[in-house]
């Protein structure tokens, strides 16, 4: 007979709905939370509840924001003709932490992954084409993750964009030895170097 509280079973089941969280990951997260003092636990839960309640994808770029259109898209200081394409909001935030990029972003909402049943049709590509046309974009920087799926997604987009916009400059950030990881996990130096070493497709 299993003597596990129903609350723990339910919490573990819910946590496993998060991308990348299996049974062990869910256990680490939940038990780590339960080890904290009650006040800290409630503070974390409250912050998560507030974030999930208030944050939604920007209607322009897809980044998570508490506004209809995010501050990046509405900022007059941003160059709308320079567009960086990333897989997720977390990737855009990683680039923002550098404090150097002055263009705008486009969030795909994932990457092409046949093993997971994710195709190009499942990504936010139609909106990307619409924005390039609307803002007469000069350069698209493909900053999908430096792994097999990220490369496949970048290659697909490069060929699509070349066909649709023959005069558009399309570049891919250079990761070098960092291949096989995720953009959000790169340190600031590696990420900055990747942008500086981007190459034209």
PDB file of N, CA and C in Angstrom, residues 81-170:
ATOM      1  N   UNK A  81      13.463  47.255 -38.151  1.00  0.00           N
ATOM      2  CA  UNK A  81      13.981  46.643 -39.371  1.00  0.00           C
ATOM      3  C   UNK A  81      15.023  45.560 -39.075  1.00  0.00           C
ATOM      4  N   UNK A  82      15.360  45.412 -37.784  1.00  0.00           N
ATOM      5  CA  UNK A  82      16.277  44.355 -37.346  1.00  0.00           C
ATOM      6  C   UNK A  82      15.481  43.387 -36.475  1.00  0.00           C
ATOM      7  N   UNK A  83      15.321  42.164 -36.949  1.00  0.00           N
ATOM      8  CA  UNK A  83      14.420  41.205 -36.301  1.00  0.00           C
ATOM      9  C   UNK A  83      15.151  39.909 -35.945  1.00  0.00           C
ATOM     10  N   UNK A  84      15.147  39.573 -34.664  1.00  0.00           N
ATOM     11  CA  UNK A  84      15.765  38.321 -34.210  1.00  0.00           C
ATOM     12  C   UNK A  84      14.685  37.287 -33.924  1.00  0.00           C
ATOM     13  N   UNK A  85      14.822  36.133 -34.544  1.00  0.00           N
ATOM     14  CA  UNK A  85      13.858  35.045 -34.384  1.00  0.00           C
ATOM     15  C   UNK A  85      14.388  34.048 -33.357  1.00  0.00           C
ATOM     16  N   UNK A  86      13.599  33.799 -32.318  1.00  0.00           N
ATOM     17  CA  UNK A  86      13.975  32.838 -31.275  1.00  0.00           C
ATOM     18  C   UNK A  86      12.846  31.829 -31.071  1.00  0.00           C
ATOM     19  N   UNK A  87      13.159  30.768 -30.362  1.00  0.00           N
ATOM     20  CA  UNK A  87      12.153  29.730 -30.141  1.00  0.00           C
ATOM     21  C   UNK A  87      11.138  30.124 -29.075  1.00  0.00           C
ATOM     22  N   UNK A  88      11.634  30.648 -27.950  1.00  0.00           N
ATOM     23  CA  UNK A  88      10.768  30.934 -26.813  1.00  0.00           C
ATOM     24  C   UNK A  88      11.067  32.301 -26.205  1.00  0.00           C
ATOM     25  N   UNK A  89      10.145  32.790 -25.391  1.00  0.00           N
ATOM     26  CA  UNK A  89      10.341  34.068 -24.700  1.00  0.00           C
ATOM     27  C   UNK A  89      11.609  34.059 -23.860  1.00  0.00           C
ATOM     28  N   UNK A  90      11.919  32.921 -23.239  1.00  0.00           N
ATOM     29  CA  UNK A  90      13.108  32.824 -22.387  1.00  0.00           C
ATOM     30  C   UNK A  90      14.383  33.118 -23.168  1.00  0.00           C
ATOM     31  N   UNK A  91      14.397  32.794 -24.465  1.00  0.00           N
ATOM     32  CA  UNK A  91      15.562  33.086 -25.302  1.00  0.00           C
ATOM     33  C   UNK A  91      15.703  34.590 -25.532  1.00  0.00           C
ATOM     34  N   UNK A  92      14.575  35.250 -25.762  1.00  0.00           N
ATOM     35  CA  UNK A  92      14.594  36.705 -25.949  1.00  0.00           C
ATOM     36  C   UNK A  92      15.055  37.404 -24.675  1.00  0.00           C
ATOM     37  N   UNK A  93      14.595  36.919 -23.529  1.00  0.00           N
ATOM     38  CA  UNK A  93      15.003  37.519 -22.257  1.00  0.00           C
ATOM     39  C   UNK A  93      16.498  37.335 -22.029  1.00  0.00           C
ATOM     40  N   UNK A  94      17.052  36.200 -22.459  1.00  0.00           N
ATOM     41  CA  UNK A  94      18.493  35.956 -22.325  1.00  0.00           C
ATOM     42  C   UNK A  94      19.274  36.987 -23.135  1.00  0.00           C
ATOM     43  N   UNK A  95      18.786  37.303 -24.328  1.00  0.00           N
ATOM     44  CA  UNK A  95      19.439  38.308 -25.174  1.00  0.00           C
ATOM     45  C   UNK A  95      19.270  39.700 -24.576  1.00  0.00           C
ATOM     46  N   UNK A  96      18.093  39.970 -24.035  1.00  0.00           N
ATOM     47  CA  UNK A  96      17.829  41.273 -23.415  1.00  0.00           C
ATOM     48  C   UNK A  96      18.764  41.546 -22.243  1.00  0.00           C
ATOM     49  N   UNK A  97      19.136  40.503 -21.518  1.00  0.00           N
ATOM     50  CA  UNK A  97      20.018  40.676 -20.359  1.00  0.00           C
ATOM     51  C   UNK A  97      21.385  41.228 -20.758  1.00  0.00           C
ATOM     52  N   UNK A  98      21.768  41.023 -22.015  1.00  0.00           N
ATOM     53  CA  UNK A  98      23.046  41.557 -22.488  1.00  0.00           C
ATOM     54  C   UNK A  98      23.025  43.082 -22.533  1.00  0.00           C
ATOM     55  N   UNK A  99      21.824  43.653 -22.782  1.00  0.00           N
ATOM     56  CA  UNK A  99      21.680  45.104 -22.822  1.00  0.00           C
ATOM     57  C   UNK A  99      22.283  45.762 -24.049  1.00  0.00           C
ATOM     58  N   UNK A 100      22.522  44.995 -25.111  1.00  0.00           N
ATOM     59  CA  UNK A 100      23.182  45.544 -26.305  1.00  0.00           C
ATOM     60  C   UNK A 100      22.305  45.521 -27.557  1.00  0.00           C
ATOM     61  N   UNK A 101      21.415  44.558 -27.619  1.00  0.00           N
ATOM     62  CA  UNK A 101      20.592  44.398 -28.817  1.00  0.00           C
ATOM     63  C   UNK A 101      19.534  45.490 -28.881  1.00  0.00           C
ATOM     64  N   UNK A 102      19.406  46.149 -30.043  1.00  0.00           N
ATOM     65  CA  UNK A 102      18.466  47.261 -30.192  1.00  0.00           C
ATOM     66  C   UNK A 102      17.361  46.985 -31.211  1.00  0.00           C
ATOM     67  N   UNK A 103      17.262  45.751 -31.663  1.00  0.00           N
ATOM     68  CA  UNK A 103      16.201  45.408 -32.596  1.00  0.00           C
ATOM     69  C   UNK A 103      14.974  44.868 -31.872  1.00  0.00           C
ATOM     70  N   UNK A 104      14.133  44.144 -32.600  1.00  0.00           N
ATOM     71  CA  UNK A 104      12.934  43.530 -32.021  1.00  0.00           C
ATOM     72  C   UNK A 104      13.041  42.010 -32.164  1.00  0.00           C
ATOM     73  N   UNK A 105      12.072  41.310 -31.598  1.00  0.00           N
ATOM     74  CA  UNK A 105      12.098  39.850 -31.590  1.00  0.00           C
ATOM     75  C   UNK A 105      10.871  39.264 -32.278  1.00  0.00           C
ATOM     76  N   UNK A 106      10.999  37.975 -32.594  1.00  0.00           N
ATOM     77  CA  UNK A 106       9.824  37.207 -33.007  1.00  0.00           C
ATOM     78  C   UNK A 106       9.931  35.835 -32.354  1.00  0.00           C
ATOM     79  N   UNK A 107       8.904  35.471 -31.589  1.00  0.00           N
ATOM     80  CA  UNK A 107       8.888  34.203 -30.867  1.00  0.00           C
ATOM     81  C   UNK A 107       8.160  33.150 -31.704  1.00  0.00           C
ATOM     82  N   UNK A 108       8.863  32.080 -32.050  1.00  0.00           N
ATOM     83  CA  UNK A 108       8.252  31.012 -32.849  1.00  0.00           C
ATOM     84  C   UNK A 108       7.283  30.162 -32.041  1.00  0.00           C
ATOM     85  N   UNK A 109       7.549  30.038 -30.752  1.00  0.00           N
ATOM     86  CA  UNK A 109       6.716  29.181 -29.914  1.00  0.00           C
ATOM     87  C   UNK A 109       7.130  27.723 -29.977  1.00  0.00           C
ATOM     88  N   UNK A 110       8.398  27.475 -30.343  1.00  0.00           N
ATOM     89  CA  UNK A 110       8.902  26.109 -30.420  1.00  0.00           C
ATOM     90  C   UNK A 110       9.906  25.960 -31.541  1.00  0.00           C
ATOM     91  N   UNK A 111      10.158  24.709 -31.935  1.00  0.00           N
ATOM     92  CA  UNK A 111      11.070  24.428 -33.031  1.00  0.00           C
ATOM     93  C   UNK A 111      10.613  23.175 -33.742  1.00  0.00           C
ATOM     94  N   UNK A 112      11.043  23.011 -34.975  1.00  0.00           N
ATOM     95  CA  UNK A 112      10.670  21.830 -35.746  1.00  0.00           C
ATOM     96  C   UNK A 112      11.300  20.597 -35.099  1.00  0.00           C
ATOM     97  N   UNK A 113      10.469  19.635 -34.753  1.00  0.00           N
ATOM     98  CA  UNK A 113      10.951  18.418 -34.092  1.00  0.00           C
ATOM     99  C   UNK A 113      10.056  17.242 -34.478  1.00  0.00           C
ATOM    100  N   UNK A 114      10.425  16.523 -35.542  1.00  0.00           N
ATOM    101  CA  UNK A 114       9.607  15.386 -35.986  1.00  0.00           C
ATOM    102  C   UNK A 114       9.367  14.349 -34.889  1.00  0.00           C
ATOM    103  N   UNK A 115      10.365  14.146 -34.018  1.00  0.00           N
ATOM    104  CA  UNK A 115      10.223  13.153 -32.946  1.00  0.00           C
ATOM    105  C   UNK A 115       9.115  13.524 -31.967  1.00  0.00           C
ATOM    106  N   UNK A 116       8.886  14.833 -31.822  1.00  0.00           N
ATOM    107  CA  UNK A 116       7.837  15.299 -30.916  1.00  0.00           C
ATOM    108  C   UNK A 116       6.560  15.645 -31.668  1.00  0.00           C
ATOM    109  N   UNK A 117       6.565  15.402 -32.967  1.00  0.00           N
ATOM    110  CA  UNK A 117       5.386  15.681 -33.774  1.00  0.00           C
ATOM    111  C   UNK A 117       5.155  17.160 -34.027  1.00  0.00           C
ATOM    112  N   UNK A 118       6.235  17.968 -33.960  1.00  0.00           N
ATOM    113  CA  UNK A 118       6.116  19.413 -34.180  1.00  0.00           C
ATOM    114  C   UNK A 118       6.641  19.750 -35.566  1.00  0.00           C
ATOM    115  N   UNK A 119       5.782  20.300 -36.406  1.00  0.00           N
ATOM    116  CA  UNK A 119       6.168  20.680 -37.769  1.00  0.00           C
ATOM    117  C   UNK A 119       6.154  22.199 -37.906  1.00  0.00           C
ATOM    118  N   UNK A 120       6.562  22.678 -39.063  1.00  0.00           N
ATOM    119  CA  UNK A 120       6.594  24.122 -39.313  1.00  0.00           C
ATOM    120  C   UNK A 120       5.210  24.743 -39.162  1.00  0.00           C
ATOM    121  N   UNK A 121       4.171  23.980 -39.485  1.00  0.00           N
ATOM    122  CA  UNK A 121       2.801  24.489 -39.396  1.00  0.00           C
ATOM    123  C   UNK A 121       2.389  24.785 -37.955  1.00  0.00           C
ATOM    124  N   UNK A 122       3.093  24.193 -37.005  1.00  0.00           N
ATOM    125  CA  UNK A 122       2.762  24.402 -35.591  1.00  0.00           C
ATOM    126  C   UNK A 122       3.427  25.652 -35.013  1.00  0.00           C
ATOM    127  N   UNK A 123       4.308  26.277 -35.781  1.00  0.00           N
ATOM    128  CA  UNK A 123       5.057  27.436 -35.292  1.00  0.00           C
ATOM    129  C   UNK A 123       4.445  28.747 -35.778  1.00  0.00           C
ATOM    130  N   UNK A 124       4.842  29.825 -35.132  1.00  0.00           N
ATOM    131  CA  UNK A 124       4.301  31.160 -35.418  1.00  0.00           C
ATOM    132  C   UNK A 124       5.038  31.790 -36.609  1.00  0.00           C
ATOM    133  N   UNK A 125       4.920  31.150 -37.767  1.00  0.00           N
ATOM    134  CA  UNK A 125       5.665  31.582 -38.949  1.00  0.00           C
ATOM    135  C   UNK A 125       4.870  32.560 -39.810  1.00  0.00           C
ATOM    136  N   UNK A 126       3.570  32.372 -39.923  1.00  0.00           N
ATOM    137  CA  UNK A 126       2.754  33.285 -40.735  1.00  0.00           C
ATOM    138  C   UNK A 126       2.873  34.719 -40.234  1.00  0.00           C
ATOM    139  N   UNK A 127       2.857  34.890 -38.922  1.00  0.00           N
ATOM    140  CA  UNK A 127       2.996  36.224 -38.330  1.00  0.00           C
ATOM    141  C   UNK A 127       4.379  36.798 -38.621  1.00  0.00           C
ATOM    142  N   UNK A 128       5.400  35.940 -38.647  1.00  0.00           N
ATOM    143  CA  UNK A 128       6.759  36.382 -38.976  1.00  0.00           C
ATOM    144  C   UNK A 128       6.802  36.971 -40.381  1.00  0.00           C
ATOM    145  N   UNK A 129       6.222  36.279 -41.331  1.00  0.00           N
ATOM    146  CA  UNK A 129       6.191  36.757 -42.718  1.00  0.00           C
ATOM    147  C   UNK A 129       5.435  38.078 -42.816  1.00  0.00           C
ATOM    148  N   UNK A 130       4.356  38.166 -42.084  1.00  0.00           N
ATOM    149  CA  UNK A 130       3.539  39.383 -42.067  1.00  0.00           C
ATOM    150  C   UNK A 130       4.337  40.576 -41.535  1.00  0.00           C
ATOM    151  N   UNK A 131       5.109  40.359 -40.485  1.00  0.00           N
ATOM    152  CA  UNK A 131       5.889  41.448 -39.877  1.00  0.00           C
ATOM    153  C   UNK A 131       7.030  41.898 -40.782  1.00  0.00           C
ATOM    154  N   UNK A 132       7.690  40.945 -41.437  1.00  0.00           N
ATOM    155  CA  UNK A 132       8.781  41.287 -42.358  1.00  0.00           C
ATOM    156  C   UNK A 132       8.253  42.160 -43.485  1.00  0.00           C
ATOM    157  N   UNK A 133       7.088  41.807 -43.984  1.00  0.00           N
ATOM    158  CA  UNK A 133       6.446  42.582 -45.055  1.00  0.00           C
ATOM    159  C   UNK A 133       6.030  43.960 -44.551  1.00  0.00           C
ATOM    160  N   UNK A 134       5.437  43.999 -43.383  1.00  0.00           N
ATOM    161  CA  UNK A 134       4.906  45.244 -42.814  1.00  0.00           C
ATOM    162  C   UNK A 134       5.994  46.266 -42.519  1.00  0.00           C
ATOM    163  N   UNK A 135       7.099  45.806 -41.908  1.00  0.00           N
ATOM    164  CA  UNK A 135       8.148  46.734 -41.477  1.00  0.00           C
ATOM    165  C   UNK A 135       9.320  46.833 -42.446  1.00  0.00           C
ATOM    166  N   UNK A 136       9.216  46.150 -43.586  1.00  0.00           N
ATOM    167  CA  UNK A 136      10.291  46.182 -44.581  1.00  0.00           C
ATOM    168  C   UNK A 136      11.635  45.861 -43.919  1.00  0.00           C
ATOM    169  N   UNK A 137      11.667  44.742 -43.236  1.00  0.00           N
ATOM    170  CA  UNK A 137      12.829  44.321 -42.460  1.00  0.00           C
ATOM    171  C   UNK A 137      14.091  44.260 -43.314  1.00  0.00           C
ATOM    172  N   UNK A 138      15.205  44.774 -42.750  1.00  0.00           N
ATOM    173  CA  UNK A 138      16.500  44.732 -43.439  1.00  0.00           C
ATOM    174  C   UNK A 138      17.241  43.424 -43.166  1.00  0.00           C
ATOM    175  N   UNK A 139      17.202  42.998 -41.898  1.00  0.00           N
ATOM    176  CA  UNK A 139      17.938  41.784 -41.518  1.00  0.00           C
ATOM    177  C   UNK A 139      17.128  40.940 -40.541  1.00  0.00           C
ATOM    178  N   UNK A 140      17.116  39.642 -40.792  1.00  0.00           N
ATOM    179  CA  UNK A 140      16.537  38.675 -39.861  1.00  0.00           C
ATOM    180  C   UNK A 140      17.682  37.846 -39.292  1.00  0.00           C
ATOM    181  N   UNK A 141      17.802  37.859 -37.964  1.00  0.00           N
ATOM    182  CA  UNK A 141      18.817  37.059 -37.282  1.00  0.00           C
ATOM    183  C   UNK A 141      18.146  35.790 -36.763  1.00  0.00           C
ATOM    184  N   UNK A 142      18.582  34.656 -37.248  1.00  0.00           N
ATOM    185  CA  UNK A 142      18.014  33.384 -36.800  1.00  0.00           C
ATOM    186  C   UNK A 142      18.780  32.924 -35.563  1.00  0.00           C
ATOM    187  N   UNK A 143      18.112  32.999 -34.410  1.00  0.00           N
ATOM    188  CA  UNK A 143      18.749  32.673 -33.131  1.00  0.00           C
ATOM    189  C   UNK A 143      18.044  31.507 -32.447  1.00  0.00           C
ATOM    190  N   UNK A 144      17.685  30.506 -33.250  1.00  0.00           N
ATOM    191  CA  UNK A 144      17.131  29.287 -32.659  1.00  0.00           C
ATOM    192  C   UNK A 144      18.260  28.557 -31.932  1.00  0.00           C
ATOM    193  N   UNK A 145      17.908  27.616 -31.089  1.00  0.00           N
ATOM    194  CA  UNK A 145      18.902  26.960 -30.235  1.00  0.00           C
ATOM    195  C   UNK A 145      19.995  26.242 -31.023  1.00  0.00           C
ATOM    196  N   UNK A 146      21.210  26.194 -30.451  1.00  0.00           N
ATOM    197  CA  UNK A 146      22.335  25.525 -31.114  1.00  0.00           C
ATOM    198  C   UNK A 146      22.305  24.012 -30.909  1.00  0.00           C
ATOM    199  N   UNK A 147      21.271  23.381 -31.447  1.00  0.00           N
ATOM    200  CA  UNK A 147      21.160  21.924 -31.389  1.00  0.00           C
ATOM    201  C   UNK A 147      20.507  21.448 -32.687  1.00  0.00           C
ATOM    202  N   UNK A 148      20.322  20.161 -32.815  1.00  0.00           N
ATOM    203  CA  UNK A 148      19.825  19.596 -34.074  1.00  0.00           C
ATOM    204  C   UNK A 148      18.489  20.193 -34.502  1.00  0.00           C
ATOM    205  N   UNK A 149      17.536  20.287 -33.559  1.00  0.00           N
ATOM    206  CA  UNK A 149      16.222  20.840 -33.892  1.00  0.00           C
ATOM    207  C   UNK A 149      16.316  22.323 -34.238  1.00  0.00           C
ATOM    208  N   UNK A 150      17.144  23.052 -33.493  1.00  0.00           N
ATOM    209  CA  UNK A 150      17.312  24.477 -33.749  1.00  0.00           C
ATOM    210  C   UNK A 150      17.916  24.744 -35.113  1.00  0.00           C
ATOM    211  N   UNK A 151      18.901  23.921 -35.493  1.00  0.00           N
ATOM    212  CA  UNK A 151      19.536  24.072 -36.803  1.00  0.00           C
ATOM    213  C   UNK A 151      18.552  23.754 -37.922  1.00  0.00           C
ATOM    214  N   UNK A 152      17.758  22.707 -37.726  1.00  0.00           N
ATOM    215  CA  UNK A 152      16.763  22.330 -38.737  1.00  0.00           C
ATOM    216  C   UNK A 152      15.734  23.441 -38.917  1.00  0.00           C
ATOM    217  N   UNK A 153      15.337  24.058 -37.810  1.00  0.00           N
ATOM    218  CA  UNK A 153      14.367  25.156 -37.860  1.00  0.00           C
ATOM    219  C   UNK A 153      14.959  26.365 -38.559  1.00  0.00           C
ATOM    220  N   UNK A 154      16.213  26.693 -38.229  1.00  0.00           N
ATOM    221  CA  UNK A 154      16.884  27.837 -38.857  1.00  0.00           C
ATOM    222  C   UNK A 154      17.035  27.620 -40.357  1.00  0.00           C
ATOM    223  N   UNK A 155      17.408  26.415 -40.741  1.00  0.00           N
ATOM    224  CA  UNK A 155      17.584  26.092 -42.158  1.00  0.00           C
ATOM    225  C   UNK A 155      16.260  26.198 -42.910  1.00  0.00           C
ATOM    226  N   UNK A 156      15.193  25.683 -42.320  1.00  0.00           N
ATOM    227  CA  UNK A 156      13.866  25.769 -42.941  1.00  0.00           C
ATOM    228  C   UNK A 156      13.465  27.231 -43.139  1.00  0.00           C
ATOM    229  N   UNK A 157      13.647  28.037 -42.095  1.00  0.00           N
ATOM    230  CA  UNK A 157      13.264  29.450 -42.171  1.00  0.00           C
ATOM    231  C   UNK A 157      14.103  30.201 -43.193  1.00  0.00           C
ATOM    232  N   UNK A 158      15.401  29.911 -43.231  1.00  0.00           N
ATOM    233  CA  UNK A 158      16.287  30.599 -44.172  1.00  0.00           C
ATOM    234  C   UNK A 158      15.834  30.361 -45.610  1.00  0.00           C
ATOM    235  N   UNK A 159      15.531  29.123 -45.938  1.00  0.00           N
ATOM    236  CA  UNK A 159      15.090  28.806 -47.301  1.00  0.00           C
ATOM    237  C   UNK A 159      13.731  29.432 -47.607  1.00  0.00           C
ATOM    238  N   UNK A 160      12.842  29.420 -46.634  1.00  0.00           N
ATOM    239  CA  UNK A 160      11.522  30.025 -46.820  1.00  0.00           C
ATOM    240  C   UNK A 160      11.639  31.533 -47.036  1.00  0.00           C
ATOM    241  N   UNK A 161      12.433  32.191 -46.200  1.00  0.00           N
ATOM    242  CA  UNK A 161      12.564  33.648 -46.280  1.00  0.00           C
ATOM    243  C   UNK A 161      13.283  34.085 -47.546  1.00  0.00           C
ATOM    244  N   UNK A 162      14.264  33.311 -47.984  1.00  0.00           N
ATOM    245  CA  UNK A 162      14.972  33.640 -49.229  1.00  0.00           C
ATOM    246  C   UNK A 162      14.017  33.590 -50.418  1.00  0.00           C
ATOM    247  N   UNK A 163      13.116  32.628 -50.369  1.00  0.00           N
ATOM    248  CA  UNK A 163      12.147  32.475 -51.455  1.00  0.00           C
ATOM    249  C   UNK A 163      11.123  33.608 -51.450  1.00  0.00           C
ATOM    250  N   UNK A 164      10.680  33.993 -50.249  1.00  0.00           N
ATOM    251  CA  UNK A 164       9.652  35.031 -50.124  1.00  0.00           C
ATOM    252  C   UNK A 164      10.219  36.443 -50.265  1.00  0.00           C
ATOM    253  N   UNK A 165      11.441  36.637 -49.726  1.00  0.00           N
ATOM    254  CA  UNK A 165      12.045  37.974 -49.709  1.00  0.00           C
ATOM    255  C   UNK A 165      13.483  37.890 -50.221  1.00  0.00           C
ATOM    256  N   UNK A 166      13.677  37.885 -51.540  1.00  0.00           N
ATOM    257  CA  UNK A 166      15.005  37.685 -52.138  1.00  0.00           C
ATOM    258  C   UNK A 166      16.060  38.700 -51.694  1.00  0.00           C
ATOM    259  N   UNK A 167      15.650  39.911 -51.336  1.00  0.00           N
ATOM    260  CA  UNK A 167      16.616  40.951 -50.965  1.00  0.00           C
ATOM    261  C   UNK A 167      16.869  41.041 -49.459  1.00  0.00           C
ATOM    262  N   UNK A 168      16.231  40.191 -48.694  1.00  0.00           N
ATOM    263  CA  UNK A 168      16.365  40.221 -47.240  1.00  0.00           C
ATOM    264  C   UNK A 168      17.696  39.605 -46.806  1.00  0.00           C
ATOM    265  N   UNK A 169      18.378  40.282 -45.883  1.00  0.00           N
ATOM    266  CA  UNK A 169      19.612  39.734 -45.313  1.00  0.00           C
ATOM    267  C   UNK A 169      19.225  38.757 -44.201  1.00  0.00           C
ATOM    268  N   UNK A 170      19.708  37.531 -44.293  1.00  0.00           N
ATOM    269  CA  UNK A 170      19.388  36.495 -43.305  1.00  0.00           C
ATOM    270  C   UNK A 170      20.689  35.997 -42.693  1.00  0.00           C
TER     271      UNK A 170
END
